[in-house]
């Protein structure tokens, strides 16, 4: 039961900040067999916590190694301050590998420190250290100063910015490489007075068949390089033009489905590549490099030349077309502000779009705190981002999210959230599979079930998922695809792998080989699907315990009505689909 296991440390680190207690916990083999790691392990640990609101859990998976492409990711599990239910976010980062090399598969943090603190995990010991001098700093400056103070530029850090410190309900955890945006994990760290987690690992990660894995990784890397060429060239925003054509791009708080052709092109990944791209940027061990390293000259929005991470699709859409802004340089600045303060750009764009519509419909004043609440007003967006991060003035209520705003001011019919989580930059009226997945994902308005992929031409033959050109499949076959795709992504998030490997050519057969080479264990497709469904059910049980039930499996009213300006998109008949979905889920 407690023998050696390849691919795992079989240990958790548990830290009580209030009492400054540090404990190491052994896990039995059966837990890993049932829940794999990453999202599955985090869900299991959260489910078994008595005081779920008090903990935040960080987990890696069996494929978190020094060599497997797209494996540099960590999962954070928690009760979301934004939704009150199951919360999960993922961060692409070298931190994940260093944490695993420190000897642990997971970190459970409880309690609240009596002063700003950070956790330092290194070769010699584990410490809770004073972070008072870093409190108030943005994410980048915090990382740089901690490295300077510890005299080690190679340590890896996860931290929060001012938004997390101020408990903004959609604040994030991040570093210079990646950001875990969804659900407000940053606010939970802020509640705990936990500024950062610092790690440096030294242990070797055990591999069952290292020579076979090495050879396979070479072939897989080459495949992903070739398959990810367009993502590397244009980034995730390369899809802006096509998404607008089919009604999937959010425009004016999702009310419209068509925008001016020139303006759409202005915010496209193609335009970003042409005018601002310095180089593609990759998370650790990623051959695809879909992120953007951009360069912006000193000028309209930057006091000095800016060299840093640029916006991805969700940011460009929700702070761009969603707000009727087509100035890409301004969106780069908005993204930089959100990254610096530690704000989820998806929720930020939704919140600002919602308050603009409240003002347009005269539900609130058109001018608040000296800020004009009007579509397309770039300076107003800049100011609102800062006010949200510091909970200043109007920012104090905006920091609670769209659902709370709609309760206070009205406008529930155009509040674009599910279970309290603001929707990503996709539309269920463009893909019926998205509509069903939005409603049923356990963390709320979430596109990471990737259920639209079969309708973008991607098939998963191992699961009998065939691609289809019909985005409006309205039968049991579509519902089966949704469940299987959600399950496949749960497995991805438990191993832990980046989903973009799938678009670049990663197959389920590849996943089985990776698991075997690392752990020595043979899995079948059916075994993985059964494990994923159990993980989904466990997350659902967490939601039920927190008071979130089937009645919350819904869509925003706006997504159940037509776009104002096009008649070729369709209203999803969600209620018709749900009974069969629940049957497949054994719920």
XYZ file of N, CA and C in Angstrom, residues 1-10 27-37 62-63 105 206-209 495 508-525 527-528 531:
150
model
N 0.824 -1.220 0.000
C 0.000 0.000 0.000
C 0.851 1.260 0.000
N 1.976 1.238 0.666
C 2.803 2.426 0.768
C 4.180 2.186 0.162
N 4.228 1.399 -0.922
C 5.499 1.136 -1.569
C 5.939 2.298 -2.443
N 7.086 2.128 -3.065
C 7.639 3.148 -3.947
C 6.739 3.313 -5.172
N 6.563 4.537 -5.618
C 5.748 4.818 -6.800
C 6.517 5.730 -7.744
N 6.665 5.301 -8.981
C 7.270 6.160 -9.988
C 6.326 7.322 -10.311
N 6.911 8.493 -10.535
C 6.136 9.662 -10.927
C 5.526 10.440 -9.783
N 5.661 9.922 -8.561
C 5.058 10.574 -7.399
C 6.064 10.646 -6.252
N 5.859 11.645 -5.395
C 6.607 11.724 -4.140
C 5.880 11.043 -2.989
N 4.543 10.907 -3.157
C 3.676 10.318 -2.132
C 3.677 11.118 -0.836
N 0.762 9.876 1.594
C -0.486 9.455 0.962
C -0.360 8.022 0.465
N -1.413 7.275 0.599
C -1.413 5.903 0.126
C -1.563 5.812 -1.380
N -1.095 4.685 -1.938
C -1.114 4.491 -3.377
C -2.512 4.582 -3.971
N -3.519 4.133 -3.215
C -4.867 4.070 -3.774
C -5.414 5.451 -4.100
N -4.966 6.485 -3.383
C -5.430 7.851 -3.665
C -4.953 8.283 -5.049
N -3.684 8.015 -5.347
C -3.153 8.387 -6.654
C -3.814 7.570 -7.769
N -4.076 6.298 -7.503
C -4.718 5.459 -8.513
C -6.117 5.960 -8.839
N -6.830 6.469 -7.836
C -8.202 6.920 -8.037
C -8.303 8.330 -8.599
N -7.330 9.204 -8.248
C -7.481 10.623 -8.579
C -6.297 11.209 -9.348
N -5.265 10.439 -9.592
C -4.121 10.743 -10.461
C -3.203 11.824 -9.908
N -3.707 13.033 -9.722
C -2.890 14.173 -9.296
C -3.565 15.456 -9.734
N 1.557 13.410 -12.046
C 2.631 12.466 -12.359
C 3.468 12.882 -13.560
N 2.892 13.645 -14.483
C 3.643 14.063 -15.662
C 4.395 15.373 -15.451
N 3.882 16.357 -3.672
C 2.879 16.358 -4.741
C 1.803 17.402 -4.499
N 11.304 10.594 -10.068
C 11.448 9.189 -10.463
C 10.640 8.887 -11.721
N 11.256 8.146 -12.646
C 10.631 7.770 -13.908
C 10.779 6.255 -14.084
N 9.697 5.586 -14.437
C 9.748 4.128 -14.576
C 10.610 3.698 -15.758
N 10.433 4.359 -16.892
C 11.174 3.987 -18.101
C 11.802 5.243 -18.712
N -3.087 15.343 -14.816
C -1.769 14.769 -15.106
C -0.557 15.660 -14.756
N -4.876 10.963 -27.210
C -5.095 10.184 -26.000
C -4.126 9.005 -25.944
N -3.772 8.450 -27.093
C -2.750 7.400 -27.110
C -1.411 7.925 -26.599
N -1.075 9.155 -26.975
C 0.147 9.778 -26.450
C 0.088 9.877 -24.932
N -1.071 10.264 -24.413
C -1.240 10.407 -22.969
C -1.035 9.064 -22.268
N -1.612 8.001 -22.816
C -1.436 6.674 -22.211
C 0.035 6.264 -22.195
N 0.752 6.571 -23.272
C 2.177 6.237 -23.324
C 2.961 7.041 -22.280
N 2.650 8.329 -22.165
C 3.341 9.160 -21.176
C 3.117 8.630 -19.766
N 1.877 8.290 -19.455
C 1.579 7.747 -18.126
C 2.373 6.470 -17.888
N 2.415 5.605 -18.894
C 3.123 4.328 -18.733
C 4.625 4.538 -18.557
N 5.227 5.384 -19.393
C 6.674 5.596 -19.299
C 7.069 6.229 -17.973
N 6.199 7.094 -17.431
C 6.523 7.761 -16.166
C 6.205 6.871 -14.969
N 5.016 6.308 -14.929
C 4.562 5.593 -13.722
C 4.702 4.079 -13.807
N 4.805 3.570 -15.021
C 4.825 2.126 -15.195
C 3.445 1.504 -15.169
N 2.403 2.320 -15.097
C 1.038 1.812 -14.996
C 0.343 1.857 -16.350
N -0.423 0.814 -16.634
C -1.223 0.754 -17.848
C -2.651 1.194 -17.560
N -3.094 2.206 -18.279
C -4.477 2.652 -18.195
C -5.164 2.401 -19.533
N -6.455 2.286 -19.499
C -7.251 2.205 -20.725
C -8.071 3.485 -20.857
N -8.643 3.683 -22.050
C -9.489 4.851 -22.258
C -10.650 4.854 -21.265
N -10.893 3.431 -18.349
C -10.439 3.687 -16.978
C -10.296 5.193 -16.744
N -9.703 5.885 -17.698
C -9.510 7.329 -17.542
C -10.847 8.062 -17.533
N -12.409 7.564 -14.115
C -11.729 8.395 -13.119
C -12.190 9.846 -13.242
